[in-house]
Amino acid sequence: MDSLLTHHLLRFLYLTLLLSSFSRLSQSNEFCDAGIGYGESGCGVSLKSASKLLIKGGTVVNAHHQEIADVYVEDGIIVAVKPNIKETTIEDMNLEKCIDSKLLLQSVGDDATVLDATGKFVMPGGIDPHTHLAMGFMGSETIDDFFSGQAAALAGGTTMHIDFVIPVEGSLSKGFESYTEKAKKSCMDYGFHMAITKWDENVSREMEIMVKEKGINSFKFFMAYKGMLMINDELLLDGLKKCKSLGALAMVHAENGDAVFEGQKRMIELGITGPEGHALSRPPVTCALEGEATARAIRLASFVNTPLYVVHVMSIDAMEEIAKARKSGQRVIGEPVVSGLVLDDSGLWDPDFINAAKYVMSPPIRASGHDKALQAALSTGNLQLVGTDHCTFNSTQKAFGIDDFRKIPNGVNGIEERMHLVWDTMVESGQISVTDYVRITSTECARIFNIYPRKGAILAGSDADIIILNPNSSFEISARSHHSRSDTNVYEGRRGKGKVEVTVAGGKIVWENDELKAVPGSGKYIQMQPFSYLFSGIDKIDAQYRSSLRAPVQRSKATS
């Protein structure tokens, strides 16, 4: 009787699992039938994902420590990180005598999928803090959406990104709804920042909703793009104060938008209409338009006493303003992007328009020397983490500005290339350690945006977003082989050492043997709570300030 009961119980469990897998496959096929899947690897191919995964023999690297250990994953969560974790066998489970146990085990995969990471690094998946997927901008929309951009990210070892929501008709709520819809095809986890492009009481109220109900803990203010996204100092001050009250991080695109506008007009008057005019209209040193805006934003944030995050730091002058503020004790985060770390502006002078236009982004890629200075600042801690500002337009879209550089949609690729280029540029060259690499590509982002240690760590209880990097393997970058939908790549032909050979996202193997298995709709929205570590002690600083005022002075009223 007990044997018969076990037999029926196992059959019921098998059928339940089978129906569950059919349900998941049906959901995935809704996207595939609509033509959204990533070739064969996105449609019709199931992910290699038993609920259990064992990564053996690798060097496990966190931002604070590295050790040779195994990593055991179950149901998308890291369960254990320790040496010599043993595999569970059928005999261990005492199921060998059950009539249907073999059938059951074959249906869900082996007890644990085992990956050998001997001689390789096992690290947290990258987190890209700065992307623009499916973003409408300058009369077009970025060519990578929330599936193609994320698929490219997974192939390059990034397992989460934070994208910027642009308000719709000034409404933050409508913007959030729009991006939530766009993100339904996501194949990896993601979060949202929110841009602020105007100021009134409605915006102020909606900021509260975004923080308290929608999981957004950062707001971006554009000091450039006059007539489109740019805000003035009054609005920036209002926004900084509101961010402080909500425990949300204020972010700035730091360029002097008024001066840039004048610089653009000057170039056109001089007959400079090509992509080189873009860089010449925004000089980094002689006029220091990026440095001036960076300094201004830092001083306004200091005036309010709230943390500040400066996105895509591209020049020496901007970097030096951040370093100076941090040395004084101010809470300022500086984010270089990979294009600024590894490229110079020579491509903008290419006689072929398409080749030159692909490098147009803002702030612009700078002259040789700025890249090395930014690398040095990253290695010494004056800059804290690396993003991409992945904002891709194809050559047809870039050609909108063939007669006027002001009409070239701004943006470059990087979401797939970042992890490889940072390793080759910073680790392989000896500028930073392996633990520093984890910090600047994953952990620090997770800490800043308050999702650590769920993300950015290989620890028991963390999400199983993991990469296996082989330091002895080589990579080569080309538009012919990348996974972005763009037909160009600003890193074309670049070779280096250190290759991500396996990417695990949510406990599932999504990149292995140069094969991508990304499933639309499998990504999750990660809510991010306010008051990260950057806000610790802010109240004390405010109290110290108030006590230092020696005011108001008590004066007796004059008598007649």
Coordinates of C-alpha atoms in Angstrom, one line a residue:
M1 CA 0.0 0.0 0.0
D2 CA 2.8 2.4 0.9
S3 CA 4.6 1.6 -2.4
L4 CA 1.4 2.2 -4.4
L5 CA 0.9 5.5 -2.6
T6 CA 4.5 6.6 -3.3
H7 CA 4.0 5.6 -6.9
H8 CA 0.9 7.8 -7.3
L9 CA 2.4 10.7 -5.4
L10 CA 5.5 10.7 -7.7
R11 CA 3.3 10.6 -10.8
F12 CA 1.3 13.5 -9.5
L13 CA 4.5 15.5 -8.8
Y14 CA 5.8 14.7 -12.3
L15 CA 2.6 15.9 -13.9
T16 CA 2.5 19.1 -11.9
L17 CA 6.1 19.9 -12.9
L18 CA 5.3 19.1 -16.5
L19 CA 2.3 21.3 -16.6
S20 CA 4.2 24.1 -14.9
S21 CA 6.9 23.9 -17.5
F22 CA 4.3 24.0 -20.3
S23 CA 2.8 27.1 -18.7
R24 CA 6.2 28.9 -18.6
L25 CA 7.0 27.8 -22.2
S26 CA 3.6 29.1 -23.3
Q27 CA 4.3 32.5 -21.7
S28 CA 7.6 32.7 -23.4
N29 CA 6.1 31.7 -26.8
E30 CA 3.7 34.7 -26.6
F31 CA 6.8 36.9 -27.1
C32 CA 8.3 34.5 -29.7
D33 CA 5.2 34.4 -31.8
A34 CA 5.2 38.2 -31.8
G35 CA 8.8 38.1 -33.2
I36 CA 10.4 39.4 -30.0
G37 CA 12.7 36.4 -29.3
Y38 CA 16.4 36.5 -29.7
G39 CA 16.8 34.2 -32.7
E40 CA 16.9 30.5 -31.9
S41 CA 18.3 31.0 -28.5
G42 CA 15.4 33.1 -27.3
C43 CA 12.6 31.0 -28.8
G44 CA 12.1 27.2 -28.7
V45 CA 15.2 26.5 -26.6
S46 CA 14.6 26.0 -22.9
L47 CA 17.1 27.5 -20.4
K48 CA 19.6 25.0 -18.9
S49 CA 18.1 25.4 -15.4
A50 CA 17.5 22.7 -13.0
S51 CA 16.4 24.4 -9.8
K52 CA 19.8 23.4 -8.4
L53 CA 23.2 24.6 -9.7
L54 CA 26.6 23.8 -8.3
I55 CA 29.7 25.8 -9.4
K56 CA 32.8 24.0 -8.3
G57 CA 36.5 24.8 -7.8
G58 CA 36.5 28.5 -8.8
T59 CA 38.0 31.5 -7.0
V60 CA 34.9 33.2 -5.6
V61 CA 35.4 37.0 -5.5
N62 CA 33.5 39.6 -3.6
A63 CA 34.4 43.2 -3.1
H64 CA 36.0 42.5 0.3
H65 CA 37.4 39.0 -0.1
Q66 CA 38.3 36.1 -2.4
E67 CA 38.6 32.4 -1.8
I68 CA 38.6 29.1 -3.6
A69 CA 35.1 27.7 -2.9
D70 CA 32.1 26.1 -4.4
V71 CA 28.8 27.9 -4.9
Y72 CA 25.5 26.1 -4.5
V73 CA 22.3 27.6 -5.9
E74 CA 18.8 26.5 -5.4
D75 CA 15.6 28.2 -6.9
G76 CA 17.5 31.3 -8.0
I77 CA 19.1 32.0 -4.6
I78 CA 22.7 31.3 -3.4
V79 CA 22.4 28.7 -0.7
A80 CA 26.0 28.1 0.3
V81 CA 29.5 29.3 -0.5
K82 CA 32.2 27.0 0.9
P83 CA 34.9 24.6 -0.2
N84 CA 34.1 21.0 -1.3
I85 CA 30.3 21.0 -1.5
K86 CA 29.4 17.5 -2.5
E87 CA 26.9 16.6 -5.2
T88 CA 23.7 14.8 -4.1
T89 CA 23.1 11.5 -5.9
I90 CA 20.0 9.4 -6.5
E91 CA 21.2 7.0 -3.9
D92 CA 21.5 9.8 -1.3
M93 CA 17.9 10.7 -2.0
N94 CA 16.8 7.0 -1.3
L95 CA 14.6 7.1 -4.4
E96 CA 16.3 4.4 -6.4
K97 CA 13.6 1.9 -5.4
C98 CA 10.7 4.1 -6.5
I99 CA 9.2 2.9 -9.7
D100 CA 9.0 6.4 -11.3
S101 CA 11.9 8.2 -9.6
K102 CA 14.2 7.9 -12.7
L103 CA 11.5 9.3 -14.9
L104 CA 10.9 12.2 -12.4
L105 CA 14.6 13.1 -12.2
Q106 CA 15.0 13.1 -16.0
S107 CA 12.1 15.4 -16.4
V108 CA 13.5 18.2 -14.2
G109 CA 17.1 17.6 -15.1
D110 CA 19.9 16.1 -12.9
D111 CA 19.8 16.7 -9.2
A112 CA 22.2 19.6 -9.7
T113 CA 23.7 21.1 -12.8
V114 CA 27.5 21.2 -12.2
L115 CA 29.8 23.8 -13.7
D116 CA 33.6 23.4 -13.3
A117 CA 35.2 26.8 -12.6
T118 CA 38.7 25.5 -11.8
G119 CA 41.2 28.2 -12.6
K120 CA 38.5 30.8 -13.2
F121 CA 36.9 33.6 -11.2
V122 CA 33.3 33.3 -9.9
M123 CA 31.9 36.8 -9.4
P124 CA 28.7 38.7 -9.0
G125 CA 27.0 39.6 -12.2
G126 CA 27.7 43.1 -13.4
I127 CA 25.2 45.9 -12.5
D128 CA 25.1 48.7 -15.1
P129 CA 23.9 51.9 -13.3
H130 CA 23.3 53.9 -16.5
T131 CA 21.3 52.8 -19.5
H132 CA 18.7 54.1 -21.9
L133 CA 16.7 51.3 -23.5
A134 CA 13.7 52.0 -25.8
M135 CA 14.2 55.7 -25.1
G136 CA 12.6 58.3 -27.3
F137 CA 15.2 61.0 -27.9
M138 CA 16.0 63.7 -30.6
G139 CA 13.3 62.6 -32.9
S140 CA 14.0 58.9 -32.7
E141 CA 14.1 55.9 -30.3
T142 CA 17.1 54.0 -29.2
I143 CA 17.5 50.8 -31.3
D144 CA 17.9 48.5 -28.3
D145 CA 14.8 47.7 -26.3
F146 CA 14.4 45.9 -23.0
F147 CA 15.0 42.6 -24.7
S148 CA 17.8 43.2 -27.1
G149 CA 19.7 45.5 -24.8
Q150 CA 19.4 43.1 -21.9
A151 CA 20.3 40.1 -24.0
A152 CA 23.5 41.9 -25.1
A153 CA 24.1 42.6 -21.4
L154 CA 23.8 38.9 -20.4
A155 CA 26.3 37.9 -23.2
G156 CA 28.8 40.4 -21.6
G157 CA 28.3 39.4 -18.0
T158 CA 25.9 42.0 -16.8
T159 CA 22.9 40.6 -15.0
M160 CA 21.1 43.8 -13.9
H161 CA 20.8 47.4 -15.1
I162 CA 19.1 50.6 -13.9
D163 CA 17.4 52.5 -16.7
F164 CA 16.2 56.1 -16.8
V165 CA 12.4 56.7 -17.0
I166 CA 11.6 59.9 -18.9
P167 CA 8.3 61.6 -17.9
V168 CA 5.5 61.6 -20.4
E169 CA 4.0 65.0 -20.8
G170 CA 5.7 66.0 -17.6
S171 CA 4.0 63.3 -15.7
L172 CA 6.2 60.9 -13.6
S173 CA 3.4 58.4 -13.2
K174 CA 2.7 58.3 -17.0
G175 CA 6.4 57.8 -17.6
F176 CA 6.6 55.0 -15.1
E177 CA 3.6 53.3 -16.7
S178 CA 5.2 53.7 -20.1
Y179 CA 8.4 52.1 -19.1
T180 CA 6.7 49.3 -17.1
E181 CA 5.0 48.4 -20.4
K182 CA 8.3 48.6 -22.4
A183 CA 10.0 46.4 -19.8
K184 CA 7.5 43.5 -20.1
K185 CA 9.9 41.8 -22.6
S186 CA 12.8 41.9 -20.1
C187 CA 15.1 38.9 -19.9
M188 CA 17.0 40.0 -16.8
D189 CA 16.4 42.0 -13.6
Y190 CA 16.3 45.8 -13.8
G191 CA 15.5 48.9 -11.8
F192 CA 14.5 52.5 -12.6
H193 CA 15.8 55.9 -12.0
M194 CA 13.5 58.8 -12.8
A195 CA 14.3 62.0 -14.7
I196 CA 12.9 65.3 -13.6
T197 CA 12.4 67.8 -16.4
K198 CA 10.1 70.4 -14.8
W199 CA 9.0 71.5 -11.4
D200 CA 5.6 72.0 -9.8
E201 CA 3.5 70.6 -6.9
N202 CA 2.4 67.7 -9.0
V203 CA 6.0 66.7 -9.7
S204 CA 6.8 67.0 -6.0
R205 CA 3.8 64.8 -5.1
E206 CA 4.7 62.2 -7.7
M207 CA 8.2 62.0 -6.5
E208 CA 6.8 60.8 -3.2
I209 CA 4.7 58.2 -4.9
M210 CA 7.7 57.0 -6.9
V211 CA 9.8 56.5 -3.8
K212 CA 7.2 55.2 -1.4
E213 CA 5.2 53.0 -3.8
K214 CA 7.1 52.3 -7.0
G215 CA 10.6 51.4 -5.7
I216 CA 12.5 54.3 -7.3
N217 CA 15.2 55.9 -5.0
S218 CA 17.0 58.2 -7.4
F219 CA 16.1 61.2 -9.6
K220 CA 18.2 62.6 -12.5
F221 CA 18.4 66.3 -13.4
F222 CA 19.8 67.4 -16.8
M223 CA 21.9 70.5 -16.8
A224 CA 22.2 70.2 -20.6
Y225 CA 20.0 69.6 -23.7
K226 CA 18.5 73.1 -23.7
G227 CA 14.9 73.2 -24.9
M228 CA 14.4 69.5 -24.3
L229 CA 15.4 68.1 -20.9
M230 CA 17.5 70.9 -19.3
I231 CA 16.5 72.4 -15.9
N232 CA 17.8 75.6 -14.3
D233 CA 19.4 76.1 -10.9
E234 CA 16.2 77.1 -9.2
L235 CA 14.6 73.8 -10.3
L236 CA 17.7 71.9 -9.3
L237 CA 17.6 73.4 -5.8
D238 CA 13.9 72.4 -5.4
G239 CA 14.7 68.9 -6.6
L240 CA 17.7 68.5 -4.3
K241 CA 15.6 69.5 -1.3
K242 CA 12.9 67.1 -2.2
C243 CA 15.4 64.3 -2.8
K244 CA 16.9 64.9 0.6
S245 CA 13.5 64.8 2.3
L246 CA 12.6 61.5 0.6
G247 CA 16.0 59.8 1.1
A248 CA 16.4 59.6 -2.7
L249 CA 19.7 60.1 -4.5
A250 CA 20.0 63.2 -6.7
M251 CA 21.8 62.6 -10.0
V252 CA 23.0 65.2 -12.5
H253 CA 24.1 65.3 -16.1
A254 CA 26.6 68.0 -15.6
E255 CA 27.2 70.3 -18.5
N256 CA 26.6 74.1 -18.8
G257 CA 23.6 73.8 -21.2
D258 CA 23.4 77.5 -22.0
A259 CA 27.1 77.7 -23.0
V260 CA 26.8 74.4 -25.0
F261 CA 24.0 76.0 -26.9
E262 CA 26.1 79.0 -27.7
G263 CA 29.0 76.8 -28.6
Q264 CA 26.9 74.8 -31.1
K265 CA 25.8 78.1 -32.8
R266 CA 29.4 79.2 -33.0
M267 CA 30.4 76.0 -34.7
I268 CA 27.6 76.3 -37.3
E269 CA 28.6 79.9 -38.0
L270 CA 32.1 78.7 -38.6
G271 CA 30.8 76.2 -41.1
I272 CA 31.7 73.2 -38.9
T273 CA 28.7 71.0 -39.3
G274 CA 30.2 67.5 -39.0
P275 CA 30.5 65.3 -35.9
E276 CA 33.8 67.0 -34.8
G277 CA 31.6 70.1 -34.2
H278 CA 29.9 68.2 -31.4
A279 CA 33.2 68.0 -29.4
L280 CA 34.4 71.4 -30.3
S281 CA 31.1 73.0 -29.0
R282 CA 31.7 71.4 -25.6
P283 CA 35.4 72.0 -24.8
P284 CA 36.6 70.2 -21.7
V285 CA 39.4 72.4 -20.5
T286 CA 39.6 75.9 -22.1
C287 CA 36.0 76.6 -21.2
A288 CA 35.5 73.6 -18.8
L289 CA 31.8 73.4 -19.5
E290 CA 31.5 70.0 -17.9
G291 CA 33.7 71.0 -14.9
E292 CA 31.8 74.2 -14.3
A293 CA 28.5 72.4 -14.2
T294 CA 29.9 69.6 -12.0
A295 CA 31.3 72.2 -9.5
R296 CA 28.0 74.1 -9.5
A297 CA 26.0 71.0 -8.8
I298 CA 28.4 69.9 -6.1
R299 CA 28.1 73.3 -4.4
L300 CA 24.3 73.3 -4.6
A301 CA 24.2 69.8 -3.1
S302 CA 26.5 71.0 -0.3
F303 CA 24.2 74.0 0.3
V304 CA 21.2 71.6 0.7
N305 CA 23.4 68.9 2.4
T306 CA 22.3 66.0 0.3
P307 CA 24.3 63.3 -1.5
L308 CA 25.0 63.8 -5.2
Y309 CA 25.7 61.3 -8.0
V310 CA 27.4 62.7 -11.1
V311 CA 26.8 60.6 -14.2
H312 CA 29.2 59.9 -17.1
V313 CA 32.2 61.8 -15.8
M314 CA 34.1 62.4 -19.1
S315 CA 36.8 65.0 -18.4
I316 CA 39.7 65.7 -16.1
D317 CA 38.2 68.9 -14.8
A318 CA 34.9 67.3 -13.8
M319 CA 36.8 64.4 -12.1
E320 CA 39.0 66.9 -10.2
E321 CA 35.9 68.7 -8.9
I322 CA 34.5 65.4 -7.6
A323 CA 37.8 64.4 -6.0
K324 CA 38.1 67.8 -4.3
A325 CA 34.6 67.6 -2.9
R326 CA 35.1 64.0 -1.6
K327 CA 38.4 65.0 0.1
S328 CA 36.5 67.7 2.0
G329 CA 34.0 65.1 3.2
Q330 CA 31.1 65.8 0.9
R331 CA 29.1 62.8 -0.3
V332 CA 29.6 62.8 -4.0
I333 CA 29.7 59.8 -6.3
G334 CA 31.5 60.0 -9.6
E335 CA 30.5 57.6 -12.4
P336 CA 32.8 57.3 -15.4
V337 CA 31.5 55.3 -18.4
V338 CA 33.5 52.8 -20.3
S339 CA 33.7 54.9 -23.5
G340 CA 35.4 57.6 -21.5
L341 CA 37.8 55.2 -19.9
V342 CA 39.0 53.5 -23.1
L343 CA 38.4 55.8 -26.1
D344 CA 39.6 59.2 -27.2
D345 CA 37.9 61.7 -29.6
S346 CA 40.0 61.0 -32.7
G347 CA 37.1 59.0 -34.2
L348 CA 35.0 62.2 -34.4
W349 CA 37.4 63.4 -37.1
D350 CA 37.0 60.3 -39.3
P351 CA 36.3 61.4 -42.9
D352 CA 33.6 58.8 -43.1
F353 CA 30.4 60.4 -41.6
I354 CA 28.9 57.1 -40.3
N355 CA 32.1 56.1 -38.6
A356 CA 32.5 59.5 -37.0
A357 CA 28.8 59.9 -36.0
K358 CA 28.7 56.7 -34.0
Y359 CA 31.0 58.4 -31.5
V360 CA 28.7 61.3 -30.8
M361 CA 27.5 61.3 -27.2
S362 CA 27.2 63.9 -24.4
P363 CA 29.4 64.9 -22.7
P364 CA 31.6 64.1 -25.6
I365 CA 34.4 61.5 -25.6
R366 CA 37.5 63.6 -24.8
A367 CA 41.0 64.0 -26.3
S368 CA 43.7 61.5 -25.4
G369 CA 44.9 61.9 -21.8
H370 CA 41.4 62.2 -20.2
D371 CA 41.0 58.5 -20.5
K372 CA 44.1 57.7 -18.6
A373 CA 43.3 60.3 -15.9
L374 CA 39.8 58.8 -15.4
Q375 CA 41.4 55.3 -15.1
A376 CA 43.8 56.6 -12.4
A377 CA 40.9 58.3 -10.5
L378 CA 39.0 55.0 -10.6
S379 CA 42.0 53.1 -9.3
T380 CA 42.5 55.5 -6.4
G381 CA 38.9 55.7 -5.4
N382 CA 38.2 59.3 -6.6
L383 CA 35.6 57.8 -8.9
Q384 CA 33.5 54.9 -7.6
L385 CA 31.9 52.7 -10.2
V386 CA 31.6 52.3 -14.0
G387 CA 28.5 52.6 -16.1
T388 CA 27.9 52.7 -19.9
D389 CA 25.3 55.2 -20.8
H390 CA 24.2 52.6 -23.3
C391 CA 22.0 54.6 -25.7
T392 CA 22.3 53.1 -29.1
F393 CA 21.2 54.5 -32.5
N394 CA 21.9 52.8 -35.8
S395 CA 23.7 54.4 -38.7
T396 CA 20.4 55.4 -40.4
Q397 CA 19.3 57.2 -37.3
K398 CA 22.7 58.9 -36.8
A399 CA 22.5 60.1 -40.4
F400 CA 19.7 62.5 -39.4
G401 CA 22.5 64.9 -38.6
I402 CA 24.5 64.5 -41.7
D403 CA 24.3 68.2 -42.5
D404 CA 24.1 69.4 -38.9
F405 CA 25.8 67.7 -35.9
R406 CA 23.2 69.1 -33.6
K407 CA 20.7 66.6 -35.1
I408 CA 22.8 63.5 -34.6
P409 CA 21.1 61.4 -31.9
N410 CA 23.5 61.3 -29.0
G411 CA 24.6 57.9 -27.7
V412 CA 27.0 55.0 -27.9
N413 CA 26.9 51.3 -27.0
G414 CA 28.6 49.5 -24.1
I415 CA 26.2 47.3 -22.1
E416 CA 27.7 44.1 -23.6
E417 CA 31.3 45.4 -23.7
R418 CA 31.7 47.0 -20.2
M419 CA 32.7 44.0 -18.1
H420 CA 35.4 42.8 -20.7
L421 CA 36.8 46.3 -21.3
V422 CA 37.0 47.2 -17.6
W423 CA 38.8 43.9 -16.9
D424 CA 41.3 44.3 -19.7
T425 CA 41.9 48.0 -19.1
M426 CA 42.0 48.0 -15.3
V427 CA 42.8 44.5 -14.0
E428 CA 44.9 43.1 -16.8
S429 CA 47.0 46.2 -16.7
G430 CA 47.5 45.9 -13.0
Q431 CA 45.7 49.2 -12.1
I432 CA 43.2 47.5 -9.8
S433 CA 42.7 44.2 -8.0
V434 CA 40.2 41.5 -8.8
T435 CA 38.2 42.5 -5.7
D436 CA 38.2 46.1 -6.8
Y437 CA 36.9 44.9 -10.2
V438 CA 33.9 43.4 -8.4
R439 CA 33.4 46.6 -6.4
I440 CA 33.4 49.0 -9.4
T441 CA 31.3 46.8 -11.7
S442 CA 28.7 45.4 -9.3
T443 CA 28.9 45.8 -5.5
E444 CA 29.2 49.6 -5.2
C445 CA 26.3 50.1 -7.5
A446 CA 24.2 47.7 -5.3
R447 CA 25.3 49.6 -2.2
I448 CA 24.6 53.1 -3.6
F449 CA 21.1 52.1 -4.8
N450 CA 20.3 50.0 -1.6
I451 CA 20.0 46.5 -3.1
Y452 CA 23.1 45.0 -1.4
P453 CA 23.6 42.2 -0.6
R454 CA 20.6 40.9 -2.6
K455 CA 22.6 42.0 -5.6
G456 CA 26.3 42.6 -6.0
A457 CA 27.5 39.7 -3.9
I458 CA 28.3 36.0 -3.9
L459 CA 26.9 35.3 -0.4
A460 CA 24.4 32.9 1.0
G461 CA 21.0 34.5 0.5
S462 CA 22.0 36.7 -2.4
D463 CA 20.3 36.4 -5.8
A464 CA 22.1 33.9 -8.0
D465 CA 23.3 36.4 -10.5
I466 CA 26.8 35.1 -11.2
I467 CA 29.5 35.1 -13.9
I468 CA 32.5 32.9 -14.5
L469 CA 35.4 34.8 -16.0
N470 CA 38.4 33.1 -17.5
P471 CA 41.4 35.5 -17.2
N472 CA 43.3 33.5 -19.8
S473 CA 40.7 33.7 -22.5
S474 CA 40.6 36.4 -25.1
F475 CA 37.8 38.5 -26.6
E476 CA 37.3 40.5 -29.7
I477 CA 34.6 43.1 -30.3
S478 CA 32.7 43.6 -33.5
A479 CA 29.4 44.7 -34.7
R480 CA 29.2 41.5 -36.7
S481 CA 29.1 39.4 -33.6
H482 CA 27.7 41.6 -30.8
H483 CA 24.1 41.1 -29.6
S484 CA 22.9 44.7 -29.8
R485 CA 20.6 45.6 -32.7
S486 CA 23.0 48.5 -33.7
D487 CA 24.9 48.0 -36.9
T488 CA 27.9 49.8 -35.5
N489 CA 30.1 49.5 -32.4
V490 CA 32.4 52.2 -31.0
Y491 CA 34.8 49.5 -29.8
E492 CA 35.1 47.8 -33.2
G493 CA 38.1 45.6 -33.5
R494 CA 39.2 45.9 -29.9
R495 CA 40.9 42.8 -28.5
G496 CA 41.8 41.9 -24.9
K497 CA 42.2 39.3 -22.2
G498 CA 39.6 38.2 -19.7
K499 CA 36.4 36.7 -21.0
V500 CA 33.0 36.0 -19.4
E501 CA 32.4 32.3 -20.3
V502 CA 29.3 31.7 -18.3
T503 CA 26.5 34.1 -17.1
V504 CA 23.9 32.9 -14.6
A505 CA 20.9 35.1 -14.1
G506 CA 18.3 34.3 -11.4
G507 CA 19.9 30.8 -11.1
K508 CA 19.6 30.0 -14.8
I509 CA 22.5 29.6 -17.2
V510 CA 21.8 32.2 -19.9
W511 CA 25.3 32.4 -21.5
E512 CA 27.6 29.4 -22.0
N513 CA 29.8 28.2 -24.8
D514 CA 29.2 31.5 -26.7
E515 CA 25.5 30.6 -26.8
L516 CA 22.9 33.0 -25.6
K517 CA 19.6 31.7 -24.1
A518 CA 17.6 34.7 -23.1
V519 CA 13.9 34.4 -22.6
P520 CA 11.7 37.5 -23.0
G521 CA 9.5 38.1 -19.9
S522 CA 11.8 36.3 -17.5
G523 CA 13.3 39.5 -16.0
K524 CA 12.0 41.0 -12.7
Y525 CA 11.6 44.7 -11.7
I526 CA 13.8 45.3 -8.6
Q527 CA 12.4 47.9 -6.2
M528 CA 15.0 50.0 -4.5
Q529 CA 14.4 51.5 -1.1
P530 CA 15.4 55.0 0.0
F531 CA 18.0 56.1 2.5
S532 CA 21.0 54.2 1.3
Y533 CA 24.3 54.3 3.3
L534 CA 25.0 57.7 1.7
F535 CA 22.4 59.3 3.9
S536 CA 23.9 58.0 7.2
G537 CA 24.7 60.9 9.5
I538 CA 23.0 63.6 7.3
D539 CA 20.8 64.6 10.3
K540 CA 23.9 65.1 12.5
I541 CA 25.5 67.4 9.9
D542 CA 22.3 69.4 9.7
A543 CA 22.3 69.7 13.5
Q544 CA 26.0 70.8 13.6
Y545 CA 25.2 73.4 11.0
R546 CA 22.3 74.8 13.0
S547 CA 24.3 75.0 16.2
S548 CA 27.1 76.8 14.4
L549 CA 24.9 79.7 13.2
R550 CA 24.9 81.6 16.5
A551 CA 21.5 82.9 15.4
P552 CA 18.9 84.2 15.7
V553 CA 20.3 86.9 17.9
Q554 CA 18.0 87.9 20.7
R555 CA 17.6 91.7 20.6
S556 CA 15.5 93.9 22.8
K557 CA 13.0 96.1 21.0
A558 CA 13.8 99.8 21.0
T559 CA 11.6 101.8 23.3
S560 CA 10.2 105.2 22.4

